[in-house]
Amino acid sequence: MTVKNEATPDLKSGKSAKTPDDYAKYFQPPSLKDAKKRGKEDIQVHYDFGIPEEMREIGKGKHYLIRTYGCQMNEHDTETIAGILEQMGYESTEEYQEADVILFNTCAIRENAEDKVFGELGHMKVLKRNNPNVILGVCGCMSQEESVVNKIMSKHAHVDLIFGTHNIHRLPVLLRDAMFQKEMVIEVWSKEGDIIENMPKVREDKTKAWVNIMYGCDKFCTYCIVPYTRGKERSRRPEDVIAEVRDLARQGFKEIMLLGQNVNAYGKDFEDIQYGFGHLLDEIRLIDIPRIRFTTSHPRDFDDHLIEVLAKGGNLVEQIHLPFQSGSTEVLKKMARKYTREHYLELVRKIKAAIPNATLSTDIIVGFPGETEEQFEDTLSLVSEVGFDSAYTFMYSPREGTPAAVMEDSVPEEVKKSRLHRLMEVQQKSSLVKNLAMLGQTVELLVEGESKNNPEVLSGRTRGGKLVHFNGDKSLIGTFVDVTITDAKTFTLYGEIVAKVEV
Ligand code: 5AD
Ligand code: SF4
């Protein structure tokens, strides 16, 4: 088995600094313990990404297929992986039978996400038997977990390649090795890598674009695996983010989604400048692009300067996703969220005062170890008090290696399930109230495409991110229209077109 770890990347030549034999000496499986370490060393930014010359044609006449699981960060990573593969000559396909390279870009946030991937990997055995030349790879957050890598090595030996979230830029070299060595190639750096700029991207959507502003997370909420799988917080330089947004504006994109595990912590790692997320937004809003969103926020870093900048409106749309996780200060303490219920409510009050029509959404976990009925009711009451437009609700899922996984948990599974249902009921009522309040209003939509359930109908999103269906000509896709809201349901709105908007 050839295992590569902590190899020095040589981006231009594609040569690794160590020989295959050396790798055996450097073999370390991915280690969550190492991933927890936060070093003081500077993060380098590399601008010299390029596909090594001898690999630029390697995929000519061949096809790739990427299955993506999880969050928008992962979907955006898939766009980068696709960009790299296309620069190597590969073309995309949706057909497994046609694919020469199949990659699973995985998510580790909850157990059911992992179960799905293992199920799919099992199905790939037959495909691999029928076509031994297909390269099957696993990347994304699961590949950063030692238990996953061990399981793949022991039970899914038909996998050819495992690479981590910090190793995407190494794909050309790894793919070549996987092709020619016929052994499982594993390269997972447990310590985060540097920031690699200028990687190619294949953007799926021609209207909306994701832009990473930072990588990693240093919050270490006790239930969460992300700080281990994505490494320490590293912000892209403002000039690089701004240049990318400008370029997307020039290409005609209508909406930008700025991405980070915790965007409000943007810039905290800069040592040479005092520059935070508020400063970044204040510059980006001057770029000629109609809509700018961001996700996701942590209540702790959401400061007054940011609220002040958001209140300027314009192309900074009034949608705020602000996970609160639990309405009980005691549970928040056990989660290491480092804010109280009162602090969260005060923050929401400030946001509502500064941005009165803000659409608010959140993430909530029920059944955290030891959560009492009373503590759960604090969550219900917070939901009612704030009146969120929508919420992502989750049942707590233990993640090996995180502090919460070893906390004593006396809450029976049935109780957790019933709490999830009770929470969803309360939230759905709130969503309906919010949507009903929009009846009769005329709102601006960015038309995204045909409705998923009815191709005769078009769908678009309001500035607040709400989905609206309406009848209209397909030529409107990718443009802005005004619609009057005529019907409101819990998850969707219906409208009638009033006018096309010139932006
Ligand atoms: N169990 C359940 N939900 C989780 N989340 C993160 N980790 C876990 C876990 N171990 C949820 C949080 C987070 C969202 C992205 O996923 O609510 O905000
Ligand atoms: Fe996970 Fe907390 Fe970081 Fe969000 S802020 S990614 S929940 S550790």
GROMACS .gro file of N, CA and C in nm, residues 228-296:
model
  207
  228TYR      N    1  -1.192   1.956   1.327
  228TYR     CA    2  -1.095   1.849   1.307
  228TYR      C    3  -1.080   1.817   1.158
  229THR      N    4  -1.192   1.821   1.085
  229THR     CA    5  -1.184   1.780   0.944
  229THR      C    6  -1.144   1.895   0.852
  230ARG      N    7  -1.159   2.019   0.900
  230ARG     CA    8  -1.130   2.133   0.813
  230ARG      C    9  -1.014   2.220   0.861
  231GLY      N   10  -0.958   2.186   0.979
  231GLY     CA   11  -0.838   2.256   1.024
  231GLY      C   12  -0.864   2.393   1.082
  232LYS      N   13  -0.755   2.465   1.107
  232LYS     CA   14  -0.769   2.593   1.178
  232LYS      C   15  -0.822   2.703   1.085
  233GLU      N   16  -0.875   2.808   1.148
  233GLU     CA   17  -0.932   2.918   1.070
  233GLU      C   18  -0.823   2.989   0.990
  234ARG      N   19  -0.844   2.997   0.861
  234ARG     CA   20  -0.749   3.065   0.772
  234ARG      C   21  -0.829   3.153   0.676
  235SER      N   22  -0.804   3.283   0.679
  235SER     CA   23  -0.879   3.375   0.594
  235SER      C   24  -0.805   3.400   0.464
  236ARG      N   25  -0.879   3.404   0.356
  236ARG     CA   26  -0.816   3.446   0.230
  236ARG      C   27  -0.788   3.596   0.238
  237ARG      N   28  -0.687   3.642   0.169
  237ARG     CA   29  -0.656   3.785   0.171
  237ARG      C   30  -0.772   3.862   0.107
  238PRO      N   31  -0.806   3.981   0.165
  238PRO     CA   32  -0.920   4.057   0.111
  238PRO      C   33  -0.906   4.084  -0.038
  239GLU      N   34  -0.783   4.118  -0.081
  239GLU     CA   35  -0.765   4.154  -0.223
  239GLU      C   36  -0.795   4.035  -0.315
  240ASP      N   37  -0.770   3.913  -0.266
  240ASP     CA   38  -0.799   3.794  -0.348
  240ASP      C   39  -0.949   3.768  -0.355
  241VAL      N   40  -1.019   3.787  -0.241
  241VAL     CA   41  -1.164   3.768  -0.242
  241VAL      C   42  -1.229   3.873  -0.333
  242ILE      N   43  -1.186   3.998  -0.315
  242ILE     CA   44  -1.246   4.107  -0.393
  242ILE      C   45  -1.221   4.086  -0.543
  243ALA      N   46  -1.099   4.044  -0.577
  243ALA     CA   47  -1.068   4.021  -0.719
  243ALA      C   48  -1.158   3.911  -0.775
  244GLU      N   49  -1.184   3.807  -0.696
  244GLU     CA   50  -1.268   3.697  -0.746
  244GLU      C   51  -1.413   3.746  -0.766
  245VAL      N   52  -1.464   3.824  -0.669
  245VAL     CA   53  -1.602   3.874  -0.683
  245VAL      C   54  -1.612   3.967  -0.805
  246ARG      N   55  -1.511   4.054  -0.822
  246ARG     CA   56  -1.512   4.144  -0.940
  246ARG      C   57  -1.516   4.065  -1.069
  247ASP      N   58  -1.436   3.960  -1.072
  247ASP     CA   59  -1.428   3.879  -1.193
  247ASP      C   60  -1.564   3.812  -1.221
  248LEU      N   61  -1.629   3.764  -1.114
  248LEU     CA   62  -1.760   3.700  -1.130
  248LEU      C   63  -1.864   3.802  -1.178
  249ALA      N   64  -1.853   3.924  -1.127
  249ALA     CA   65  -1.944   4.032  -1.171
  249ALA      C   66  -1.925   4.057  -1.320
  250ARG      N   67  -1.800   4.063  -1.361
  250ARG     CA   68  -1.769   4.085  -1.503
  250ARG      C   69  -1.826   3.972  -1.590
  251GLN      N   70  -1.823   3.851  -1.536
  251GLN     CA   71  -1.875   3.736  -1.612
  251GLN      C   72  -2.028   3.734  -1.616
  252GLY      N   73  -2.093   3.821  -1.542
  252GLY     CA   74  -2.239   3.831  -1.547
  252GLY      C   75  -2.314   3.756  -1.438
  253PHE      N   76  -2.243   3.706  -1.337
  253PHE     CA   77  -2.314   3.642  -1.225
  253PHE      C   78  -2.399   3.747  -1.154
  254LYS      N   79  -2.515   3.701  -1.102
  254LYS     CA   80  -2.609   3.795  -1.039
  254LYS      C   81  -2.602   3.791  -0.887
  255GLU      N   82  -2.553   3.679  -0.835
  255GLU     CA   83  -2.556   3.665  -0.689
  255GLU      C   84  -2.431   3.592  -0.640
  256ILE      N   85  -2.376   3.642  -0.531
  256ILE     CA   86  -2.257   3.581  -0.471
  256ILE      C   87  -2.294   3.532  -0.332
  257MET      N   88  -2.253   3.409  -0.301
  257MET     CA   89  -2.268   3.357  -0.164
  257MET      C   90  -2.128   3.344  -0.106
  258LEU      N   91  -2.096   3.427  -0.007
  258LEU     CA   92  -1.965   3.418   0.058
  258LEU      C   93  -1.969   3.304   0.158
  259LEU      N   94  -1.867   3.219   0.153
  259LEU     CA   95  -1.870   3.097   0.234
  259LEU      C   96  -1.759   3.090   0.338
  260GLY      N   97  -1.795   3.038   0.454
  260GLY     CA   98  -1.698   3.007   0.558
  260GLY      C   99  -1.771   2.930   0.666
  261GLN      N  100  -1.700   2.849   0.745
  261GLN     CA  101  -1.767   2.777   0.855
  261GLN      C  102  -1.817   2.876   0.957
  262ASN      N  103  -1.753   2.991   0.961
  262ASN     CA  104  -1.784   3.090   1.062
  262ASN      C  105  -1.737   3.224   1.009
  263VAL      N  106  -1.814   3.281   0.915
  263VAL     CA  107  -1.766   3.398   0.839
  263VAL      C  108  -1.735   3.519   0.927
  264ASN      N  109  -1.802   3.525   1.043
  264ASN     CA  110  -1.778   3.642   1.129
  264ASN      C  111  -1.638   3.644   1.188
  265ALA      N  112  -1.571   3.529   1.186
  265ALA     CA  113  -1.434   3.525   1.238
  265ALA      C  114  -1.334   3.565   1.129
  266TYR      N  115  -1.386   3.604   1.012
  266TYR     CA  116  -1.298   3.641   0.901
  266TYR      C  117  -1.196   3.746   0.947
  267GLY      N  118  -1.072   3.727   0.914
  267GLY     CA  119  -0.968   3.827   0.939
  267GLY      C  120  -0.903   3.820   1.076
  268LYS      N  121  -0.961   3.739   1.165
  268LYS     CA  122  -0.902   3.732   1.301
  268LYS      C  123  -0.761   3.676   1.297
  269ASP      N  124  -0.728   3.603   1.192
  269ASP     CA  125  -0.594   3.545   1.183
  269ASP      C  126  -0.495   3.636   1.111
  270PHE      N  127  -0.540   3.753   1.064
  270PHE     CA  128  -0.442   3.843   0.998
  270PHE      C  129  -0.354   3.907   1.105
  271GLU      N  130  -0.224   3.905   1.081
  271GLU     CA  131  -0.136   3.967   1.181
  271GLU      C  132  -0.093   4.105   1.138
  272ASP      N  133  -0.106   4.135   1.007
  272ASP     CA  134  -0.054   4.263   0.958
  272ASP      C  135  -0.164   4.369   0.944
  273ILE      N  136  -0.291   4.328   0.943
  273ILE     CA  137  -0.398   4.428   0.926
  273ILE      C  138  -0.513   4.401   1.024
  274GLN      N  139  -0.579   4.509   1.063
  274GLN     CA  140  -0.700   4.498   1.145
  274GLN      C  141  -0.816   4.502   1.047
  275TYR      N  142  -0.866   4.387   1.010
  275TYR     CA  143  -0.964   4.383   0.901
  275TYR      C  144  -1.056   4.266   0.925
  276GLY      N  145  -1.185   4.294   0.947
  276GLY     CA  146  -1.280   4.189   0.979
  276GLY      C  147  -1.384   4.170   0.870
  277PHE      N  148  -1.485   4.090   0.900
  277PHE     CA  149  -1.587   4.059   0.800
  277PHE      C  150  -1.666   4.184   0.760
  278GLY      N  151  -1.691   4.272   0.859
  278GLY     CA  152  -1.761   4.399   0.828
  278GLY      C  153  -1.683   4.479   0.725
  279HIS      N  154  -1.551   4.486   0.741
  279HIS     CA  155  -1.470   4.561   0.644
  279HIS      C  156  -1.479   4.499   0.506
  280LEU      N  157  -1.474   4.367   0.503
  280LEU     CA  158  -1.479   4.297   0.373
  280LEU      C  159  -1.611   4.326   0.303
  281LEU      N  160  -1.722   4.313   0.377
  281LEU     CA  161  -1.854   4.339   0.316
  281LEU      C  162  -1.866   4.484   0.270
  282ASP      N  163  -1.808   4.574   0.348
  282ASP     CA  164  -1.817   4.716   0.314
  282ASP      C  165  -1.745   4.746   0.182
  283GLU      N  166  -1.645   4.665   0.150
  283GLU     CA  167  -1.577   4.683   0.020
  283GLU      C  168  -1.651   4.608  -0.091
  284ILE      N  169  -1.696   4.487  -0.059
  284ILE     CA  170  -1.759   4.406  -0.164
  284ILE      C  171  -1.891   4.470  -0.210
  285ARG      N  172  -1.958   4.539  -0.118
  285ARG     CA  173  -2.089   4.596  -0.156
  285ARG      C  174  -2.075   4.704  -0.264
  286LEU      N  175  -1.952   4.754  -0.284
  286LEU     CA  176  -1.932   4.857  -0.386
  286LEU      C  177  -1.913   4.796  -0.525
  287ILE      N  178  -1.899   4.665  -0.531
  287ILE     CA  179  -1.883   4.596  -0.661
  287ILE      C  180  -2.020   4.586  -0.727
  288ASP      N  181  -2.020   4.599  -0.858
  288ASP     CA  182  -2.146   4.603  -0.932
  288ASP      C  183  -2.201   4.461  -0.953
  289ILE      N  184  -2.254   4.404  -0.845
  289ILE     CA  185  -2.317   4.272  -0.852
  289ILE      C  186  -2.447   4.284  -0.772
  290PRO      N  187  -2.560   4.235  -0.827
  290PRO     CA  188  -2.689   4.269  -0.763
  290PRO      C  189  -2.710   4.215  -0.622
  291ARG      N  190  -2.663   4.094  -0.594
  291ARG     CA  191  -2.693   4.039  -0.461
  291ARG      C  192  -2.571   3.973  -0.397
  292ILE      N  193  -2.555   3.999  -0.268
  292ILE     CA  194  -2.448   3.933  -0.192
  292ILE      C  195  -2.506   3.872  -0.065
  293ARG      N  196  -2.484   3.741  -0.048
  293ARG     CA  197  -2.524   3.671   0.075
  293ARG      C  198  -2.401   3.612   0.140
  294PHE      N  199  -2.419   3.558   0.258
  294PHE     CA  200  -2.308   3.489   0.324
  294PHE      C  201  -2.362   3.382   0.416
  295THR      N  202  -2.281   3.283   0.441
  295THR     CA  203  -2.316   3.180   0.537
  295THR      C  204  -2.188   3.109   0.579
  296THR      N  205  -2.172   3.069   0.704
  296THR     CA  206  -2.267   3.073   0.812
  296THR      C  207  -2.209   3.153   0.927
   0.00000   0.00000   0.00000
